[in-house]
Tab-separated table of C-alpha atoms in Angstrom:
chain	number	residue	atom	x	y	z
A	1	UNK	CA	6.272	52.292	-4.124
A	2	UNK	CA	2.966	50.664	-3.088
A	3	UNK	CA	4.796	47.479	-2.100
A	4	UNK	CA	7.264	49.451	-0.010
A	5	UNK	CA	4.448	51.275	1.791
A	6	UNK	CA	2.683	47.957	2.433
A	7	UNK	CA	5.885	46.449	3.801
A	8	UNK	CA	6.370	49.419	6.129
A	9	UNK	CA	2.813	49.017	7.418
A	10	UNK	CA	3.327	45.303	7.997
A	11	UNK	CA	6.535	45.952	9.922
A	12	UNK	CA	4.804	48.551	12.099
A	13	UNK	CA	1.816	46.281	12.753
A	14	UNK	CA	4.052	43.317	13.609
A	15	UNK	CA	6.101	45.518	15.920
A	16	UNK	CA	2.972	46.749	17.736
A	17	UNK	CA	1.600	43.197	18.021
A	18	UNK	CA	4.889	41.924	19.427
A	19	UNK	CA	5.012	44.729	21.995
A	20	UNK	CA	1.412	43.989	23.052
A	21	UNK	CA	2.164	40.286	23.460
A	22	UNK	CA	5.285	41.085	25.499
A	23	UNK	CA	3.291	43.330	27.845
A	24	UNK	CA	0.509	40.742	28.189
A	25	UNK	CA	3.023	38.023	28.939
A	26	UNK	CA	4.730	40.127	31.593
A	27	UNK	CA	1.391	40.950	33.247
A	28	UNK	CA	0.349	37.289	33.180
A	29	UNK	CA	3.641	36.155	34.702
A	30	UNK	CA	3.379	38.766	37.451
A	31	UNK	CA	-0.237	37.769	38.159
A	32	UNK	CA	0.712	34.092	38.399
A	33	UNK	CA	3.567	34.884	40.777
A	34	UNK	CA	1.291	37.005	42.973
A	35	UNK	CA	-1.386	34.313	42.974
A	36	UNK	CA	1.126	31.635	43.949
A	37	UNK	CA	2.387	33.812	46.791
A	38	UNK	CA	-1.131	34.569	48.065
A	39	UNK	CA	-2.227	30.934	47.804
A	40	UNK	CA	0.833	29.807	49.724
A	41	UNK	CA	0.236	32.388	52.448
A	42	UNK	CA	-3.470	31.511	52.772
A	43	UNK	CA	-2.697	27.793	52.856
A	44	UNK	CA	-0.126	28.242	55.625
A	45	UNK	CA	-2.499	30.460	57.610
A	46	UNK	CA	-5.408	28.014	57.293
A	47	UNK	CA	-3.236	25.067	58.280
A	48	UNK	CA	-2.082	26.930	61.381
A	49	UNK	CA	-5.622	27.914	62.360
A	50	UNK	CA	-7.027	24.431	61.779
A	51	UNK	CA	-4.252	22.889	63.880
A	52	UNK	CA	-4.904	25.424	66.636
A	53	UNK	CA	-8.659	24.793	66.668
A	54	UNK	CA	-8.138	21.035	66.571
A	55	UNK	CA	-5.779	21.165	69.548
A	56	UNK	CA	-8.217	23.339	71.493
A	57	UNK	CA	-11.129	20.982	70.810
A	58	UNK	CA	-9.080	17.961	71.837
A	59	UNK	CA	-8.061	19.759	75.003
A	60	UNK	CA	-11.700	20.602	75.846
A	61	UNK	CA	-12.736	17.001	75.250
A	62	UNK	CA	-9.998	15.703	77.504
A	63	UNK	CA	-10.910	18.163	80.233
A	64	UNK	CA	-14.554	17.167	79.950
A	65	UNK	CA	-13.655	13.489	80.169
A	66	UNK	CA	-11.412	14.163	83.166
A	67	UNK	CA	-14.199	15.907	85.039
A	68	UNK	CA	-16.386	12.818	85.007
A	69	UNK	CA	-16.868	11.714	88.707
A	70	UNK	CA	-15.239	8.437	89.675
A	71	UNK	CA	-17.137	7.746	92.973
A	72	UNK	CA	-20.288	9.778	92.652
A	73	UNK	CA	-23.173	9.536	90.294
A	74	UNK	CA	-24.400	12.931	89.098
A	75	UNK	CA	-26.750	12.481	86.119
A	76	UNK	CA	-26.845	16.181	85.248
A	77	UNK	CA	-23.082	16.387	85.170
A	78	UNK	CA	-22.887	13.192	83.178
A	79	UNK	CA	-25.220	14.658	80.595
A	80	UNK	CA	-23.144	17.840	80.345
A	81	UNK	CA	-19.941	15.834	80.009
A	82	UNK	CA	-21.485	13.638	77.330
A	83	UNK	CA	-22.774	16.709	75.497
A	84	UNK	CA	-19.357	18.353	75.650
A	85	UNK	CA	-17.732	15.190	74.358
A	86	UNK	CA	-20.235	14.921	71.507
A	87	UNK	CA	-19.745	18.566	70.633
A	88	UNK	CA	-15.985	18.103	70.611
A	89	UNK	CA	-16.288	15.027	68.417
A	90	UNK	CA	-18.569	16.860	65.977
A	91	UNK	CA	-16.167	19.805	65.928
A	92	UNK	CA	-13.276	17.506	65.087
A	93	UNK	CA	-15.304	15.898	62.296
A	94	UNK	CA	-16.255	19.313	60.947
A	95	UNK	CA	-12.618	20.380	61.033
A	96	UNK	CA	-11.673	17.270	59.086
A	97	UNK	CA	-14.323	18.078	56.475
A	98	UNK	CA	-13.102	21.666	56.304
A	99	UNK	CA	-9.533	20.461	55.883
A	100	UNK	CA	-10.616	18.243	52.986
A	101	UNK	CA	-12.460	21.143	51.342
A	102	UNK	CA	-9.408	23.362	51.707
A	103	UNK	CA	-7.213	20.659	50.177
A	104	UNK	CA	-9.593	20.280	47.232
A	105	UNK	CA	-9.671	24.043	46.814
A	106	UNK	CA	-5.912	24.275	46.676
A	107	UNK	CA	-5.772	21.390	44.241
A	108	UNK	CA	-8.036	23.486	42.010
A	109	UNK	CA	-5.705	26.449	42.463
A	110	UNK	CA	-2.806	24.239	41.432
A	111	UNK	CA	-4.698	23.239	38.286
A	112	UNK	CA	-5.316	26.903	37.514
A	113	UNK	CA	-1.663	27.771	38.098
A	114	UNK	CA	-0.585	24.882	35.883
A	115	UNK	CA	-2.899	26.151	33.150
A	116	UNK	CA	-1.526	29.670	33.509
A	117	UNK	CA	2.036	28.375	33.325
A	118	UNK	CA	1.233	26.399	30.181
A	119	UNK	CA	-0.446	29.469	28.704
A	120	UNK	CA	2.684	31.494	29.471
A	121	UNK	CA	4.819	28.873	27.711
A	122	UNK	CA	2.508	29.049	24.692
A	123	UNK	CA	2.887	32.832	24.699
A	124	UNK	CA	6.675	32.391	24.741
A	125	UNK	CA	6.409	30.233	21.617
A	126	UNK	CA	4.111	32.792	19.964
A	127	UNK	CA	6.560	35.586	20.780
A	128	UNK	CA	9.437	33.598	19.278
A	129	UNK	CA	7.461	33.057	16.083
A	130	UNK	CA	6.521	36.729	15.954
A	131	UNK	CA	10.158	37.733	16.406
A	132	UNK	CA	11.270	35.467	13.568
A	133	UNK	CA	8.459	36.760	11.356
A	134	UNK	CA	9.305	40.363	12.181
A	135	UNK	CA	13.012	39.860	11.442
A	136	UNK	CA	12.191	38.220	8.112
A	137	UNK	CA	9.736	40.998	7.264
A	138	UNK	CA	12.293	43.682	8.082
A	139	UNK	CA	14.871	41.984	5.872
A	140	UNK	CA	12.363	41.792	3.040
A	141	UNK	CA	11.470	45.446	3.562
A	142	UNK	CA	15.136	46.472	3.485
A	143	UNK	CA	15.626	44.551	0.233
A	144	UNK	CA	12.535	46.196	-1.231
A	145	UNK	CA	13.813	49.626	-0.177
A	146	UNK	CA	17.162	48.967	-1.857
A	147	UNK	CA	15.466	47.821	-5.065
A	148	UNK	CA	13.216	50.874	-5.081
A	149	UNK	CA	16.168	53.204	-4.441
A	150	UNK	CA	18.170	51.668	-7.301
A	151	UNK	CA	15.281	52.024	-9.705
A	152	UNK	CA	14.672	55.601	-8.603
A	153	UNK	CA	18.350	56.511	-9.070
A	154	UNK	CA	18.396	54.879	-12.518
A	155	UNK	CA	15.211	56.748	-13.479
A	156	UNK	CA	16.745	60.047	-12.330
A	157	UNK	CA	19.824	59.370	-14.457
A	158	UNK	CA	17.659	58.523	-17.464
A	159	UNK	CA	15.617	61.711	-17.047
A	160	UNK	CA	18.824	63.738	-16.933
A	161	UNK	CA	19.972	62.031	-20.134
A	162	UNK	CA	16.634	62.766	-21.808
A	163	UNK	CA	16.971	66.452	-20.969
A	164	UNK	CA	20.278	66.482	-22.831
A	165	UNK	CA	19.020	64.282	-25.666
A	166	UNK	CA	21.484	61.516	-24.764
A	167	UNK	CA	20.647	57.828	-25.258
A	168	UNK	CA	24.085	56.355	-24.622
A	169	UNK	CA	27.230	57.472	-22.858
A	170	UNK	CA	30.691	56.258	-21.949
A	171	UNK	CA	31.469	54.931	-18.492
A	172	UNK	CA	33.797	57.370	-16.750
A	173	UNK	CA	35.807	54.472	-15.330
A	174	UNK	CA	36.169	51.740	-17.961
A	175	UNK	CA	35.133	53.767	-21.047
A	176	UNK	CA	32.551	51.191	-22.187
A	177	UNK	CA	29.403	52.376	-23.930
A	178	UNK	CA	26.273	52.212	-21.796
A	179	UNK	CA	22.731	52.371	-23.194
A	180	UNK	CA	20.943	54.500	-20.620
A	181	UNK	CA	17.435	53.310	-21.486
A	182	UNK	CA	18.340	49.749	-20.455
A	183	UNK	CA	19.719	50.578	-17.018
A	184	UNK	CA	17.806	49.224	-14.018
A	185	UNK	CA	20.387	50.538	-11.546
A	186	UNK	CA	22.861	53.448	-11.642
A	187	UNK	CA	25.883	51.165	-12.147
A	188	UNK	CA	28.071	50.269	-15.085
A	189	UNK	CA	27.093	46.856	-16.493
A	190	UNK	CA	30.729	46.275	-17.457
A	191	UNK	CA	32.842	47.346	-14.460
A	192	UNK	CA	30.069	47.667	-11.830
A	193	UNK	CA	31.136	51.178	-10.797
A	194	UNK	CA	28.342	53.384	-9.538
A	195	UNK	CA	27.235	56.374	-11.608
A	196	UNK	CA	26.822	59.718	-9.885
A	197	UNK	CA	25.753	61.860	-12.829
A	198	UNK	CA	25.934	62.618	-16.541
A	199	UNK	CA	28.382	64.948	-18.254
A	200	UNK	CA	27.026	66.062	-21.667
A	201	UNK	CA	29.221	65.835	-24.740
A	202	UNK	CA	31.695	68.675	-25.307
A	203	UNK	CA	31.969	69.736	-28.877
A	204	UNK	CA	30.264	68.395	-31.961
A	205	UNK	CA	32.175	65.127	-32.108
A	206	UNK	CA	32.381	64.522	-28.366
A	207	UNK	CA	30.386	61.936	-26.443
A	208	UNK	CA	28.551	62.093	-23.155
A	209	UNK	CA	30.230	60.591	-20.126
A	210	UNK	CA	28.754	58.980	-17.040
A	211	UNK	CA	30.667	60.209	-14.006
A	212	UNK	CA	31.501	57.545	-11.449
A	213	UNK	CA	32.077	57.604	-7.715
A	214	UNK	CA	31.165	56.006	-4.430
A	215	UNK	CA	27.558	56.550	-3.485
A	216	UNK	CA	26.022	55.949	-0.045
A	217	UNK	CA	25.036	52.343	0.574
A	218	UNK	CA	21.320	51.734	0.260
A	219	UNK	CA	19.312	50.069	3.005
A	220	UNK	CA	19.297	46.318	2.472
A	221	UNK	CA	22.456	46.279	0.342
A	222	UNK	CA	25.515	44.248	1.276
A	223	UNK	CA	29.114	44.967	0.463
A	224	UNK	CA	28.774	42.593	-2.492
A	225	UNK	CA	26.485	44.585	-4.737
A	226	UNK	CA	26.137	41.732	-7.172
A	227	UNK	CA	24.338	39.647	-4.539
A	228	UNK	CA	21.546	42.179	-4.047
A	229	UNK	CA	21.342	44.082	-7.315
A	230	UNK	CA	18.769	43.080	-9.882
A	231	UNK	CA	19.931	41.687	-13.227
A	232	UNK	CA	20.923	44.563	-15.477
A	233	UNK	CA	20.464	44.949	-19.154
A	234	UNK	CA	22.794	47.190	-21.079
A	235	UNK	CA	24.250	47.437	-24.502
A	236	UNK	CA	27.639	46.092	-25.437
A	237	UNK	CA	30.489	48.227	-26.611
A	238	UNK	CA	29.991	49.845	-29.960
């Protein structure tokens, strides 16, 4: 009974762990998808703004260069034109530096996304292993339940026999003698029919009989009872 309880607890714990991992994996996948979408949108927006600013600066520089007098010498205007040109050049250089920083930043985002994707793949592998472990544990639990149920049914039959002072009885199907104290399952060791109860002997010279019939299948049992039942020990015919 203690082993069955332990198996139940293990199945429940594995089931809860698997559900938690599934939820974590779903949240991680959704977060990665949202991050990819936001990064793509920000990258497109920054590219558009940088291109717009660059074109405006170039336009200002060209206009400043075009305003330089061809026939007249105006030192003040020359200084303003030179200053505007220098400012435009510095702005273009700053934009180039900003563009490089943005590119490096997005490369870092790509590394993070790659890491998250790899982590998600690792979680997939962990989930697969958990599923296989859980299936195996459930099969073992079902087998343990069937074994426990067989032993319990055999013990109930033996207690009934003890109440009637019976140590051996005839199988109601094949008529073979069965030693009740050696049964590990409520089945005939000779014909493999299942026992459903004990009929005490009638009369002084009569013998007890083990009634047979189809009993409900136990959890973990297959249609071939010999493949799941434990080895039985029973007496031979008298």
